[in-house]
Short mmCIF file of C-alpha atoms in Angstrom, two decimals:
data_model
loop_
_atom_site.label_atom_id
_atom_site.label_comp_id
_atom_site.label_asym_id
_atom_site.label_seq_id
_atom_site.Cartn_x
_atom_site.Cartn_y
_atom_site.Cartn_z
CA MET A 12 -23.65 28.47 2.21
CA ARG A 13 -22.49 31.92 1.11
CA ASN A 14 -19.92 33.50 3.46
CA GLY A 15 -19.68 30.16 5.21
CA LYS A 16 -22.57 31.15 7.43
CA LYS A 17 -26.03 29.62 7.44
CA ARG A 18 -28.82 32.18 7.35
CA SER A 19 -31.73 31.63 9.70
CA HIS A 20 -35.12 30.84 8.16
CA CYS A 21 -36.66 33.88 6.49
CA GLU A 22 -33.79 36.16 7.54
CA ASP A 23 -34.51 39.85 7.06
CA SER A 24 -33.82 40.22 3.37
CA SER A 25 -33.92 43.99 3.49
CA SER A 26 -30.47 44.11 5.09
CA SER A 27 -28.96 43.67 1.63
CA SER A 28 -31.17 46.22 -0.09
CA SER A 29 -29.73 48.93 -2.28
CA SER A 30 -32.46 51.45 -1.48
CA LYS A 31 -32.05 52.23 2.23
CA ILE A 32 -33.03 55.67 3.43
CA ASP A 33 -32.09 57.27 6.78
CA GLN A 34 -29.88 54.30 7.59
CA ASN A 35 -28.57 55.75 10.84
CA LYS A 36 -31.95 56.15 12.52
CA LYS A 37 -32.22 52.84 14.37
CA TYR A 38 -33.08 51.93 17.93
CA HIS A 39 -33.47 48.81 20.03
CA HIS A 40 -36.04 47.86 22.62
CA GLN A 41 -35.76 44.68 24.63
CA ARG A 42 -33.47 43.18 22.01
CA LEU A 43 -36.08 43.75 19.26
CA HIS A 44 -34.57 45.37 16.16
CA ILE A 45 -36.96 48.05 14.92
CA PRO A 46 -35.18 50.33 12.44
CA THR A 47 -36.94 53.41 11.13
CA ALA A 48 -35.22 53.22 7.75
CA SER A 49 -37.13 52.44 4.59
CA SER A 50 -35.54 49.54 2.73
CA LEU A 51 -36.91 47.87 -0.35
CA PRO A 52 -35.61 44.86 -2.29
CA ALA A 53 -33.59 45.81 -5.33
CA ASP A 54 -35.09 42.98 -7.37
CA ASN A 55 -38.71 41.96 -6.90
CA HIS A 56 -37.87 38.45 -8.17
CA ALA A 57 -35.53 37.86 -5.24
CA PHE A 58 -38.38 36.63 -3.09
CA PRO A 59 -40.25 33.38 -3.75
CA ARG A 60 -43.98 33.76 -4.05
CA GLN A 61 -45.71 32.58 -0.89
CA ASN A 62 -49.08 32.42 0.78
CA SER A 63 -49.82 35.53 2.77
CA HIS A 64 -51.57 33.75 5.58
CA HIS A 65 -50.36 30.18 5.88
CA GLN A 66 -46.96 28.56 6.09
CA VAL A 67 -46.33 25.11 7.56
CA MET A 68 -42.99 23.89 8.93
CA GLY A 69 -41.08 26.71 7.28
CA LYS A 70 -42.24 25.81 3.76
CA ARG A 71 -43.52 28.65 1.60
CA SER A 72 -46.56 28.20 -0.55
CA ASN A 73 -47.93 30.45 -3.27
CA PHE A 74 -49.60 33.79 -2.74
CA ILE A 75 -52.91 34.39 -4.46
CA SER A 76 -52.16 35.94 -7.84
CA TYR A 77 -54.30 38.31 -9.86
CA GLY A 78 -54.32 35.66 -12.59
CA GLU A 79 -56.27 33.32 -10.31
CA VAL A 80 -59.12 35.78 -9.72
CA SER A 81 -61.98 35.75 -12.20
CA SER A 82 -63.92 38.86 -13.24
CA LEU A 83 -61.19 41.21 -12.04
CA PRO A 84 -61.82 44.88 -12.98
CA THR A 85 -59.71 45.85 -16.01
CA LYS A 86 -57.99 48.69 -14.17
CA VAL A 87 -56.93 46.46 -11.28
CA LYS A 88 -55.73 43.74 -13.66
CA ILE A 89 -53.56 46.19 -15.62
CA LEU A 90 -51.97 47.54 -12.44
CA CYS A 91 -51.32 44.03 -11.10
CA GLU A 92 -49.67 43.02 -14.37
CA ILE A 93 -47.38 46.04 -14.26
CA ILE A 94 -46.35 45.25 -10.68
CA ALA A 95 -45.74 41.60 -11.55
CA LYS A 96 -43.86 42.11 -14.81
CA THR A 97 -42.05 45.46 -14.59
CA PRO A 98 -38.52 45.86 -13.15
CA SER A 99 -38.45 47.71 -9.85
CA LEU A 100 -36.40 50.61 -11.24
CA THR A 101 -38.95 51.51 -13.93
CA VAL A 102 -42.25 50.51 -12.35
CA GLU A 103 -43.26 54.01 -11.19
CA ARG A 104 -42.64 55.51 -14.64
CA THR A 105 -44.61 52.67 -16.25
CA LEU A 106 -47.50 53.24 -13.84
CA GLU A 107 -47.48 56.97 -14.61
CA ASP A 108 -47.51 56.34 -18.36
CA THR A 109 -50.79 54.42 -18.09
CA GLY A 110 -52.68 57.57 -17.13
CA ILE A 111 -54.78 55.48 -14.75
CA ARG A 112 -56.40 57.22 -11.78
CA VAL A 113 -56.86 55.11 -8.66
CA SER A 114 -59.18 55.16 -5.67
CA GLU A 115 -58.55 53.86 -2.15
CA VAL A 116 -60.43 50.68 -3.04
CA ASP A 117 -58.32 50.17 -6.19
CA VAL A 118 -55.13 50.38 -4.13
CA GLU A 119 -56.42 47.86 -1.62
CA GLU A 120 -57.43 45.38 -4.32
CA VAL A 121 -54.08 45.65 -6.11
CA LEU A 122 -52.07 45.21 -2.91
CA LYS A 123 -54.06 42.12 -1.93
CA LEU A 124 -53.02 40.47 -5.20
CA SER A 125 -49.37 41.60 -5.24
CA TYR A 126 -47.82 39.83 -2.26
CA GLY A 127 -45.41 37.98 -4.53
CA TYR A 128 -43.78 41.24 -5.68
CA PRO A 129 -43.00 43.26 -2.55
CA GLY A 130 -40.57 45.73 -4.10
CA THR A 131 -42.80 46.87 -6.94
CA ALA A 132 -45.94 46.62 -4.76
CA VAL A 133 -44.55 49.13 -2.28
CA LYS A 134 -43.47 51.43 -5.13
CA PHE A 135 -47.04 51.21 -6.45
CA PHE A 136 -48.25 52.17 -2.97
CA ARG A 137 -45.99 55.25 -3.01
CA TRP A 138 -47.00 56.17 -6.56
CA SER A 139 -50.72 55.89 -5.78
CA GLY A 140 -50.19 58.04 -2.69
CA PHE A 141 -49.53 61.08 -4.86
CA GLN A 142 -52.96 60.69 -6.46
CA LEU A 143 -54.64 60.26 -3.09
CA ASN A 144 -52.85 63.20 -1.46
CA ASN A 145 -51.04 60.67 0.75
CA LYS A 146 -54.36 59.68 2.31
CA HIS A 147 -54.22 55.92 2.02
CA SER A 148 -56.83 53.98 3.94
CA PRO A 149 -55.78 52.24 7.20
CA TYR A 150 -56.53 48.94 5.45
CA ALA A 151 -54.10 49.72 2.64
CA TRP A 152 -51.39 50.58 5.17
CA ASN A 153 -52.07 47.33 7.00
CA LEU A 154 -51.77 45.44 3.72
CA VAL A 155 -48.35 46.98 3.16
CA VAL A 156 -47.26 45.96 6.65
CA ASP A 157 -48.55 42.44 6.06
CA LEU A 158 -47.04 42.21 2.58
CA LEU A 159 -43.61 43.23 3.85
CA GLY A 160 -43.81 40.99 6.88
CA LYS A 161 -44.90 37.93 4.94
CA ASN A 162 -41.88 38.45 2.69
CA CYS A 163 -39.66 38.75 5.78
CA LEU A 164 -38.76 42.37 5.02
CA PHE A 165 -38.96 43.26 8.68
CA ASP A 166 -36.87 46.45 8.51
CA SER A 167 -39.21 47.85 5.87
CA MET A 168 -42.22 46.58 7.80
CA TRP A 169 -41.22 48.54 10.88
CA ASP A 170 -40.59 51.63 8.77
CA ALA A 171 -44.17 51.37 7.48
CA ILE A 172 -45.36 51.07 11.10
CA LYS A 173 -43.40 54.23 11.97
CA SER A 174 -45.16 56.08 9.13
CA MET A 175 -48.55 54.77 10.25
CA ARG A 176 -47.85 55.97 13.77
CA LYS A 177 -47.24 59.52 12.48
CA GLU A 178 -50.61 59.35 10.72
CA LEU A 179 -52.32 57.90 13.83
CA LEU A 180 -53.36 54.83 11.83
CA LEU A 181 -51.92 52.06 13.98
CA SER A 182 -54.32 49.51 15.44
CA VAL A 183 -54.40 46.03 16.89
CA ALA A 184 -54.97 44.77 13.33
CA THR A 185 -51.57 46.15 12.34
CA PHE A 186 -49.80 44.30 15.12
CA THR A 187 -51.81 41.16 14.49
CA SER A 188 -50.17 41.08 11.07
CA VAL A 189 -46.75 41.64 12.66
CA PHE A 190 -47.28 38.75 15.09
CA SER A 191 -48.36 36.46 12.27
CA SER A 192 -45.39 37.34 10.05
CA TYR A 193 -42.83 36.72 12.76
CA VAL A 194 -44.40 33.45 13.90
CA ILE A 195 -44.65 32.13 10.35
CA ALA A 196 -40.95 32.95 9.98
CA ASN A 197 -40.29 30.85 13.10
CA ARG A 198 -39.35 33.96 15.10
CA VAL A 199 -41.79 33.65 17.99
CA GLN A 200 -39.66 35.61 20.42
CA GLU A 201 -39.70 38.63 18.12
CA ALA A 202 -43.49 38.36 17.84
CA ILE A 203 -43.68 38.46 21.62
CA LEU A 204 -41.30 41.42 21.82
CA SER A 205 -43.41 43.23 19.21
CA PHE A 206 -46.35 42.83 21.57
CA GLU A 207 -44.26 44.22 24.41
CA VAL A 208 -43.56 47.50 22.54
CA MET A 209 -47.11 48.06 21.26
CA ASP A 210 -47.91 50.69 23.87
CA GLN A 211 -44.84 52.67 22.81
CA HIS A 212 -46.55 53.00 19.42
CA GLY A 213 -49.82 54.17 20.92
CA VAL A 214 -51.63 50.83 20.76
CA PRO A 215 -52.75 49.39 24.13
CA LYS A 216 -51.38 46.03 25.29
CA ASP A 217 -54.81 44.79 26.27
CA ILE A 218 -56.48 41.40 26.20
CA VAL A 219 -57.55 41.83 22.56
CA ALA A 220 -53.93 42.32 21.50
CA LEU A 221 -52.72 39.48 23.72
CA ASN A 222 -55.28 37.10 22.25
CA SER A 223 -54.17 38.12 18.75
CA LEU A 224 -50.59 37.24 19.65
CA LEU A 225 -51.56 33.90 21.19
CA ARG A 226 -53.72 33.00 18.19
CA ALA A 227 -50.86 33.72 15.78
CA ILE A 228 -48.52 31.49 17.80
CA CYS A 229 -50.99 28.64 18.29
CA ARG A 230 -52.05 28.67 14.65
CA GLU A 231 -48.52 27.64 13.66
CA GLY A 232 -48.40 24.65 16.01
CA LYS A 233 -46.49 26.37 18.82
CA THR A 234 -49.12 26.27 21.55
CA GLN A 235 -46.64 25.50 24.31
CA GLU A 236 -44.74 28.71 23.54
CA ALA A 237 -48.03 30.63 23.74
CA LYS A 238 -48.81 28.95 27.04
CA ASP A 239 -45.38 29.80 28.44
CA TYR A 240 -45.78 33.47 27.58
CA LEU A 241 -49.32 33.57 28.96
CA ARG A 242 -47.94 32.77 32.42
CA ILE A 243 -45.96 36.02 32.23
CA ALA A 244 -48.69 38.09 30.60
CA LYS A 245 -51.33 37.03 33.15
CA GLU A 246 -49.53 39.04 35.81
CA LYS A 247 -50.48 42.30 34.02
CA ILE A 248 -53.44 41.44 31.80
CA ARG A 249 -56.68 39.82 32.89
CA VAL A 250 -57.39 36.85 30.64
CA ASP A 251 -60.84 36.05 29.23
CA ALA A 252 -62.69 33.08 27.77
CA GLU A 253 -61.23 33.69 24.31
CA THR A 254 -57.72 33.32 25.73
CA TYR A 255 -58.40 29.77 26.83
CA GLU A 256 -60.40 29.03 23.71
CA ILE A 257 -57.31 29.89 21.63
CA LEU A 258 -55.07 27.62 23.69
CA LEU A 259 -57.53 24.75 23.68
CA GLU A 260 -57.93 25.05 19.90
CA GLY A 261 -54.15 24.87 19.68
CA TRP A 262 -53.98 21.68 21.76
CA GLU A 263 -56.80 20.26 19.64
CA ARG A 264 -54.84 20.86 16.42
CA GLU A 265 -51.75 19.32 18.00
CA GLY A 266 -53.72 16.44 19.57
CA ASP A 267 -52.15 16.99 22.99
CA VAL A 268 -54.69 15.50 25.42
CA GLY A 269 -52.59 15.94 28.58
CA ARG A 270 -51.90 19.64 28.08
CA ALA A 271 -55.50 20.22 27.05
CA ARG A 272 -56.63 18.80 30.41
CA GLN A 273 -54.20 21.07 32.24
CA THR A 274 -55.32 24.18 30.34
CA PHE A 275 -58.98 23.31 30.86
CA SER A 276 -58.44 23.03 34.61
CA GLU A 277 -56.72 26.42 34.65
CA MET A 278 -59.64 27.92 32.73
CA VAL A 279 -62.14 26.65 35.28
CA ILE A 280 -59.98 28.02 38.13
CA ASP A 281 -59.54 31.44 36.48
CA LEU A 282 -63.00 31.91 34.96
CA GLY A 283 -65.26 29.36 36.61
CA TRP A 284 -68.01 27.57 34.71
CA ASP A 285 -69.71 29.72 32.11
CA LYS A 286 -72.16 28.46 29.49
CA ARG A 287 -70.92 31.19 27.11
CA ASN A 288 -67.57 29.36 26.81
CA MET A 289 -69.09 26.89 24.35
CA SER A 290 -66.19 27.08 21.86
CA ALA A 291 -63.65 26.26 24.57
CA TYR A 292 -65.73 23.26 25.70
CA ASP A 293 -65.98 22.21 22.05
CA SER A 294 -62.22 22.17 21.53
CA PHE A 295 -61.50 20.46 24.85
CA LEU A 296 -63.91 17.58 24.31
CA CYS A 297 -62.84 17.17 20.67
CA THR A 298 -59.24 16.84 21.89
CA LEU A 299 -60.22 14.22 24.47
CA LEU A 300 -61.83 12.19 21.70
CA LYS A 301 -58.36 11.71 20.22
CA GLY A 302 -57.04 10.11 23.43
CA PRO A 303 -56.67 6.37 24.10
CA ASP A 304 -59.75 6.35 26.34
CA GLY A 305 -61.48 9.00 24.29
CA MET A 306 -65.23 8.48 24.48
CA HIS A 307 -65.20 7.26 28.09
CA GLU A 308 -63.35 10.37 29.25
CA VAL A 309 -65.49 12.63 27.07
CA LEU A 310 -68.69 11.32 28.68
CA LYS A 311 -67.23 11.90 32.14
CA PHE A 312 -66.44 15.57 31.42
CA PHE A 313 -69.66 15.96 29.45
CA ASP A 314 -71.66 14.92 32.52
CA THR A 315 -69.75 17.43 34.65
CA MET A 316 -70.45 20.23 32.18
CA ARG A 317 -74.11 19.32 31.89
CA ASP A 318 -74.54 19.33 35.67
CA ARG A 319 -73.30 22.95 35.67
CA GLY A 320 -75.50 24.00 32.78
CA CYS A 321 -72.57 24.22 30.35
CA TYR A 322 -72.55 22.52 26.96
CA PRO A 323 -70.23 22.22 23.97
CA GLY A 324 -71.53 23.15 20.52
CA MET A 325 -72.04 21.80 17.04
CA LYS A 326 -68.39 21.01 16.45
CA PHE A 327 -68.32 18.55 19.33
CA LEU A 328 -71.68 17.06 18.34
CA LYS A 329 -70.37 16.38 14.83
CA PHE A 330 -67.02 15.00 16.00
CA SER A 331 -68.60 12.77 18.63
CA ILE A 332 -71.22 11.36 16.25
CA ASP A 333 -68.51 10.72 13.65
CA GLU A 334 -66.51 8.87 16.30
CA CYS A 335 -69.56 6.83 17.33
CA VAL A 336 -70.19 5.94 13.69
CA ARG A 337 -66.56 4.90 13.30
CA LYS A 338 -66.80 2.64 16.35
CA ASN A 339 -70.39 1.53 15.67
CA ASP A 340 -71.34 2.81 19.13
CA ALA A 341 -75.04 3.62 18.92
CA LYS A 342 -75.48 3.76 22.70
CA CYS A 343 -73.09 6.70 23.19
CA ALA A 344 -74.42 8.42 20.09
CA LYS A 345 -77.98 8.25 21.41
CA LEU A 346 -76.94 9.59 24.82
CA ILE A 347 -75.09 12.62 23.39
CA TRP A 348 -77.78 13.28 20.80
CA GLU A 349 -80.61 13.27 23.30
CA GLU A 350 -78.74 15.68 25.57
CA MET A 351 -77.69 18.15 22.90
CA VAL A 352 -80.42 17.92 20.29
CA GLY A 353 -83.26 16.80 22.53
CA LYS A 354 -82.64 19.83 24.79
CA ASN A 355 -82.29 22.24 21.84
CA ILE A 356 -78.62 22.97 22.52
CA CYS A 357 -77.80 22.23 18.86
CA HIS A 358 -79.75 22.04 15.63
CA PRO A 359 -77.96 19.51 13.41
CA ASP A 360 -78.04 19.64 9.65
CA THR A 361 -79.18 16.94 7.24
CA LEU A 362 -75.65 15.57 6.85
CA LEU A 363 -75.35 14.90 10.57
CA TYR A 364 -78.81 13.34 10.71
CA ASN A 365 -77.79 11.02 7.88
CA SER A 366 -74.67 9.95 9.80
CA LEU A 367 -76.75 8.91 12.78
CA ILE A 368 -79.41 7.24 10.62
CA SER A 369 -76.61 5.23 9.03
CA LEU A 370 -75.32 4.19 12.46
CA TYR A 371 -78.76 3.08 13.64
CA CYS A 372 -79.26 1.11 10.44
CA ASN A 373 -75.90 -0.60 10.91
CA VAL A 374 -76.91 -1.83 14.36
CA LYS A 375 -80.44 -2.71 13.12
CA ASP A 376 -82.13 -0.13 15.34
CA PHE A 377 -84.62 0.75 12.63
CA GLU A 378 -87.12 2.27 15.04
CA SER A 379 -84.60 4.96 16.09
CA ALA A 380 -83.57 5.52 12.48
CA GLU A 381 -87.19 6.10 11.41
CA LYS A 382 -87.76 8.40 14.36
CA LEU A 383 -84.82 10.55 13.26
CA LEU A 384 -86.10 10.68 9.69
CA TYR A 385 -89.46 12.05 10.77
CA GLU A 386 -88.19 14.50 13.40
CA MET A 387 -85.63 16.19 11.12
CA VAL A 388 -88.00 18.89 9.91
CA TYR A 389 -88.70 20.00 13.48
CA ASN A 390 -85.04 20.95 13.82
CA GLY A 391 -84.81 22.82 10.55
CA ALA A 392 -83.27 19.97 8.56
CA PHE A 393 -84.96 18.18 5.69
CA PRO A 394 -84.58 14.57 4.55
CA ASP A 395 -82.78 14.16 1.26
CA SER A 396 -82.27 11.23 -1.08
CA GLU A 397 -79.56 9.81 1.16
CA SER A 398 -81.76 10.03 4.27
CA TYR A 399 -84.46 7.89 2.67
CA GLY A 400 -81.99 5.76 0.75
CA LEU A 401 -80.04 4.69 3.84
CA LEU A 402 -83.17 3.51 5.60
CA PHE A 403 -84.80 1.91 2.56
CA HIS A 404 -81.59 0.03 1.73
CA SER A 405 -81.28 -1.41 5.23
CA LEU A 406 -84.95 -2.32 5.57
CA ILE A 407 -84.94 -4.15 2.24
CA LYS A 408 -81.63 -5.82 3.02
CA HIS A 409 -83.06 -7.20 6.28
CA ARG A 410 -86.44 -8.01 4.68
CA ARG A 411 -88.34 -5.53 6.86
CA LEU A 412 -90.90 -5.03 4.12
CA ARG A 413 -93.72 -3.70 6.30
CA ASP A 414 -91.42 -0.81 7.32
CA ALA A 415 -89.80 -0.42 3.91
CA THR A 416 -93.10 0.09 2.03
CA PRO A 417 -94.12 3.46 3.60
CA ILE A 418 -90.52 4.69 3.34
CA PHE A 419 -90.49 3.87 -0.38
CA LYS A 420 -93.83 5.56 -0.98
CA GLU A 421 -92.81 8.74 0.82
CA MET A 422 -89.44 8.73 -0.92
CA VAL A 423 -91.03 8.59 -4.37
CA LYS A 424 -93.68 11.13 -3.37
CA ASN A 425 -90.88 13.56 -2.48
CA GLU A 426 -89.27 12.87 -5.88
CA PHE A 427 -86.26 10.99 -4.55
CA VAL A 428 -85.20 7.94 -6.54
CA PRO A 429 -83.83 4.84 -4.78
CA MET A 430 -80.48 3.49 -5.92
CA GLN A 431 -80.86 1.04 -8.79
CA GLN A 432 -79.34 -1.83 -6.83
CA ASP A 433 -81.82 -1.22 -4.01
CA CYS A 434 -84.65 -1.31 -6.56
CA ILE A 435 -83.35 -4.61 -7.93
CA THR A 436 -83.18 -6.10 -4.44
CA ALA A 437 -86.59 -4.70 -3.53
CA VAL A 438 -88.36 -6.17 -6.59
CA LYS A 439 -86.91 -9.60 -5.86
CA THR A 440 -87.69 -9.39 -2.14
CA TYR A 441 -91.28 -8.25 -2.65
CA ILE A 442 -91.89 -10.99 -5.23
CA ASP A 443 -90.34 -13.62 -2.95
CA ALA A 444 -92.60 -12.38 -0.13
CA GLY A 445 -95.68 -12.70 -2.31
CA ASP A 446 -96.33 -8.97 -2.68
CA PRO A 447 -96.68 -8.41 -6.45
CA HIS A 448 -98.32 -5.01 -5.96
CA MET A 449 -95.17 -3.49 -4.36
CA GLY A 450 -92.92 -5.46 -6.70
CA LEU A 451 -94.63 -3.74 -9.65
CA LYS A 452 -94.49 -0.32 -7.96
CA VAL A 453 -90.73 -0.55 -7.49
CA TRP A 454 -90.33 -1.88 -11.05
CA ARG A 455 -92.22 1.10 -12.50
CA CYS A 456 -90.01 3.45 -10.51
CA MET A 457 -86.99 1.61 -11.82
CA ILE A 458 -87.89 1.73 -15.53
CA GLU A 459 -88.86 5.41 -15.28
CA ASN A 460 -85.49 6.40 -13.86
CA TYR A 461 -82.94 3.91 -15.19
CA SER A 462 -82.21 2.89 -18.76
CA SER A 463 -79.73 0.02 -18.43
CA ASP A 464 -79.26 -3.24 -16.49
CA LEU A 465 -83.01 -3.87 -16.45
CA ASP A 466 -83.24 -7.23 -18.24
CA GLU A 467 -82.61 -9.56 -15.30
CA THR A 468 -85.02 -7.81 -12.94
CA GLY A 469 -87.73 -7.55 -15.59
CA ASN A 470 -87.57 -11.26 -16.38
CA LEU A 471 -87.54 -12.10 -12.67
CA LEU A 472 -90.70 -10.00 -12.18
CA VAL A 473 -92.55 -11.61 -15.13
CA VAL A 474 -91.72 -15.13 -13.93
CA GLY A 475 -92.65 -14.20 -10.36
CA LEU A 476 -96.04 -12.85 -11.41
CA GLN A 477 -96.68 -15.97 -13.45
CA ASP A 478 -95.73 -18.23 -10.52
CA MET A 479 -98.29 -16.39 -8.37
CA ASN A 480 -100.96 -17.12 -11.03
CA ARG A 481 -101.09 -13.45 -12.04
CA VAL A 482 -100.68 -14.28 -15.72
CA PRO A 483 -102.47 -11.21 -17.17
CA GLU A 484 -100.17 -8.91 -15.20
CA ALA A 485 -97.16 -10.98 -16.26
CA VAL A 486 -98.16 -10.67 -19.95
CA LYS A 487 -98.74 -6.93 -19.61
CA CYS A 488 -95.34 -6.52 -17.98
CA ALA A 489 -93.71 -8.64 -20.71
CA GLU A 490 -95.33 -6.53 -23.47
CA ASP A 491 -94.13 -3.33 -21.80
CA MET A 492 -90.59 -4.72 -21.58
CA ILE A 493 -90.58 -5.56 -25.30
CA GLU A 494 -91.83 -2.08 -26.23
CA ARG A 495 -89.15 -0.44 -24.07
CA GLY A 496 -86.42 -2.57 -25.63
CA ILE A 497 -85.79 -4.47 -22.40
CA ARG A 498 -84.68 -7.98 -23.32
CA LEU A 499 -87.33 -10.62 -22.56
CA SER A 500 -85.54 -13.96 -22.44
CA SER A 501 -86.70 -17.00 -24.42
CA ALA A 502 -86.90 -18.95 -21.14
CA THR A 503 -89.37 -16.41 -19.75
CA LEU A 504 -91.34 -16.50 -22.98
CA THR A 505 -91.54 -20.31 -22.81
CA LYS A 506 -92.90 -20.19 -19.25
CA LEU A 507 -95.55 -17.72 -20.33
CA LYS A 508 -96.48 -20.02 -23.21
CA GLN A 509 -97.05 -22.90 -20.79
CA SER A 510 -99.26 -20.83 -18.50
CA LEU A 511 -101.28 -19.33 -21.35
CA SER A 512 -101.78 -22.72 -23.02
CA LYS A 513 -103.21 -24.15 -19.78
CA VAL A 514 -105.94 -21.51 -19.72
CA GLY A 515 -106.63 -21.75 -23.44
CA LYS A 516 -105.10 -18.43 -24.43
CA THR A 517 -102.50 -19.58 -26.91
CA PHE A 518 -103.46 -16.66 -29.19
CA VAL A 519 -102.18 -14.23 -26.51
CA TYR A 520 -98.88 -16.02 -26.57
CA GLU A 521 -98.79 -15.86 -30.39
CA GLU A 522 -99.32 -12.07 -30.30
CA LEU A 523 -96.59 -11.73 -27.67
CA LEU A 524 -94.23 -13.91 -29.72
CA HIS A 525 -94.88 -11.79 -32.81
CA LYS A 526 -94.00 -8.59 -30.91
CA TRP A 527 -90.93 -10.28 -29.46
CA LYS A 528 -89.63 -11.31 -32.90
CA SER A 529 -90.32 -7.91 -34.45
CA HIS A 530 -88.46 -6.00 -31.72
CA TYR A 531 -85.48 -8.30 -31.35
#
């Protein structure tokens, strides 16, 4: 490493800048370095492009670029291109030469798409300020703070905060960006110390600000550090439901069942049971599902919540049903569903209904599956092709033809087409069961909607009809196959000849043979 010294991750790059102003005006508070000097990078290519909101394990990913946004206004695109492609020393002159006039909204849009070029982006901000009489919007200022922070230019970031303070523009949103930037840079302690000095900048250190800090820390997989600081903060700030929701979401992301239990217990002690804490209950139960005794423990806590009139929400319902499907556990799925959907706690969508229908079909509980299909509309969901298809497939597979028939009829009535393989199976099953009427219905559906792989099923149907002494229908079906170009086999034709000869209708066979030869 240069100078024989390893730089910490995302070290403040502004310390090497060639454009520092008021370098001597610096102060310290609780070991947090907050200089008032303005310092910009000398070369806007010195910083790798990175995502302004997400960074995992210290790895930078790309910021959103103006080139990735479709239908961008021409003015904004031109300004973004100048920022991206012009050297820092000449960017302001180049901007001036365009003759472009900007609005507050233009500045905001350009800044949002210029995170990868902090030096020239800030110079654009200064240039545009002259046009706006130095009246940038609070959002534009916050974007500058975020842009500098996400590029680890913390000296410059704090200088922007100082300027915002003079204009009375600072808010919790500003410091939320600061917290996020420090945590992403793996500098959690400095995020915490930034929170500690908020009130010195005229922004209250209240529960909203504290929750913003905790969310920034937990989002980056550092929930234990957030929990440790909360112990200290609780002595001065009264926590709320969102505080525990943030921590429990953190444990859920990290899959830490033990610490989730501990945090949940603390929440109940501090806040009691409150049905409004649905999101916290969601995260807690979803975390328990990941444990070794997941569903058993979930049901235990679920019963406790229910007895106190408290319920989780849709996220838990989805996760729990998915887990039941994975384990083929229809009993637990039915219990949770009846409690949460039956009591109107949640209104599941079609996708979730389909998951449960699939589970019931897998365990051959067709009665429950059909019940779900017909009750969907009462909960604002509507059966789709998959809803009907899942049930029809299983009923045909298990030869439950009496139940499959009304499902098929309703499916077709609602203009949903069964899968071709299910149609093939259904035709064969209906013919084997001696139900030519339904065999023909499924076949008509099949030939209307599919254009290939029809030969085998068509021949099977013709032979089946003939075997049931329904020769006229077999001949009609054979003629239709020939006209549609579906291959009628010579074996099938021979069988028809035998049946027609027995009843003295050889001439019908001759006509059929003539059509067969002319088409093939």
